[in-house]
Short mmCIF file of C-alpha atoms in Angstrom, two decimals:
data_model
loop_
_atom_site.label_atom_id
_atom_site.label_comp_id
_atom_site.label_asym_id
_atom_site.label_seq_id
_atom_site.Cartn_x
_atom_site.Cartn_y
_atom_site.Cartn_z
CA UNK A 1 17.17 1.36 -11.76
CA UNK A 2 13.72 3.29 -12.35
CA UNK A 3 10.73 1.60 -13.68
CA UNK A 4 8.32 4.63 -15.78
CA UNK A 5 4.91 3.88 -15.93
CA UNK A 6 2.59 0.81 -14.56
CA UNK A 7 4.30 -2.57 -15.32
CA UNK A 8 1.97 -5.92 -15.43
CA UNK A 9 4.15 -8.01 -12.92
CA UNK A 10 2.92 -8.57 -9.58
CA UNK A 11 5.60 -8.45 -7.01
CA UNK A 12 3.93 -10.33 -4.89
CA UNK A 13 4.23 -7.93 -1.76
CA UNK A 14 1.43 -5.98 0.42
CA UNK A 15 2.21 -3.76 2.85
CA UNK A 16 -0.07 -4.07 5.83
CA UNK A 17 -0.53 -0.54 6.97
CA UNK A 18 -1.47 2.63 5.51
CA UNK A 19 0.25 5.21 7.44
CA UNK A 20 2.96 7.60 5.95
CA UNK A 21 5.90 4.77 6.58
CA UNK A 22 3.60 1.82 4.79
CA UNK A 23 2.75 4.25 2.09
CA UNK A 24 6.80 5.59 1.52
CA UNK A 25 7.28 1.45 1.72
CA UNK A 26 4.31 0.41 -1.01
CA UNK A 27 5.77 3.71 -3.64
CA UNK A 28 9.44 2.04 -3.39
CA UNK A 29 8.32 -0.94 -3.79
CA UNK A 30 5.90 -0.21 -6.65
CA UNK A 31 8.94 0.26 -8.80
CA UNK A 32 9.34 -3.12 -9.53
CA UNK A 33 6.05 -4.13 -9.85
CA UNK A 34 2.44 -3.97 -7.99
CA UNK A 35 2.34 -3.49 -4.75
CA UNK A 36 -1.12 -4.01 -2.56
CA UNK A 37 -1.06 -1.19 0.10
CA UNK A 38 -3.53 -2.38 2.63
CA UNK A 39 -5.87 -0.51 5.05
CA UNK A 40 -7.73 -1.02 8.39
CA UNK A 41 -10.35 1.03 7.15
CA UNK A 42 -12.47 0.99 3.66
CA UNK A 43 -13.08 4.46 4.30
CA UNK A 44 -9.24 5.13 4.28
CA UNK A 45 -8.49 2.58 1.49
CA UNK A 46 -11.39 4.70 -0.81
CA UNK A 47 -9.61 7.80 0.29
CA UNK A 48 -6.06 7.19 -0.75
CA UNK A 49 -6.93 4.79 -3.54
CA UNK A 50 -9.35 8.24 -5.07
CA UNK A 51 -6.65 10.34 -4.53
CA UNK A 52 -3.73 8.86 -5.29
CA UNK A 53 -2.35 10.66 -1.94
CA UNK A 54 -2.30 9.66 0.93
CA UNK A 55 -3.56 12.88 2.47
CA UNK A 56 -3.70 11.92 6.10
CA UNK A 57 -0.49 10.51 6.56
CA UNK A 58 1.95 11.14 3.57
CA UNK A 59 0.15 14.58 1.89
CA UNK A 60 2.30 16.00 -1.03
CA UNK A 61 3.29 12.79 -2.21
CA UNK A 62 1.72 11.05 -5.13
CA UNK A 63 0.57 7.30 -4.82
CA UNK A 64 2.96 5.30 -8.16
CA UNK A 65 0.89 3.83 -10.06
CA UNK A 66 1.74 -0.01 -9.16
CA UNK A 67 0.26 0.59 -5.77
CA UNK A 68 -3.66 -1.07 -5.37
CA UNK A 69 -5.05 -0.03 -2.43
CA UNK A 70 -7.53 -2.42 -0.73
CA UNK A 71 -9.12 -2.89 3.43
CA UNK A 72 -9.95 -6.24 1.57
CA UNK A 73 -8.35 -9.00 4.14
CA UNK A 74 -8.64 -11.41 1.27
CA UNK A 75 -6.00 -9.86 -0.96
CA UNK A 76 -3.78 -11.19 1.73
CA UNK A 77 -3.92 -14.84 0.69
CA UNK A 78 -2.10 -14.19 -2.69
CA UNK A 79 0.96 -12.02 -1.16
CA UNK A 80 4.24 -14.20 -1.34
CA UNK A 81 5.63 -10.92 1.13
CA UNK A 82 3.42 -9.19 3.59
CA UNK A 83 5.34 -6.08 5.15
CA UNK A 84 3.65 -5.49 8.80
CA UNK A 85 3.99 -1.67 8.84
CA UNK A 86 1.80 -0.94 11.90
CA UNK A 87 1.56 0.75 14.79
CA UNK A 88 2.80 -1.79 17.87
CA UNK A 89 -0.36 -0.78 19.70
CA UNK A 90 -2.41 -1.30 17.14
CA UNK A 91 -1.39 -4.72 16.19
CA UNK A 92 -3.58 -6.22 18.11
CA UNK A 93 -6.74 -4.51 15.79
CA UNK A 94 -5.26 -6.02 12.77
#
């Protein structure tokens, strides 16, 4: 089942990590609702969330619509589902 255009739900999920698999991750999940994609970096989060791409890591794909990108660590506390799509040795930086 596809979902066309930007729905009002919240699916509750944010994928933690911005790199080309979080990114794939927050687009498939977007279909069902919003998705938080979120990055280490504000400068990153400004970057994909302008662009709608994520240039550095996923370039030629277009960011759906459902997907809110944020480096805010607050947006956390209202995700029922937080997808840890990092890097092992980055972890720890998280």
């Amino acid at each position: 089942m596809r979902y066309e255009g930007v729905m009002k739900t919240d699916s509750g999920i944010t994928v933690l990590g911005a790199g080309a698999w979080g990114t794939a991750l927050a687009n498939l999940y977007a279909e069902c609702g919003r998705v938080t994609l979120w990055c280490f970096q504000q400068e990153q989060a400004d970057k994909i969330s302008t662009a709608r791409e994520n240039v550095d890591f996923l370039p030629g794909t277009s960011l759906h619509d459902n997907v809110v990108v944020t480096a805010d660590a607050k947006s956390l506390a209202a995700s029922k589902v937080i997808l840890l799509v990092v890097p092992t040795q980055f972890v720890p930086d998280v």
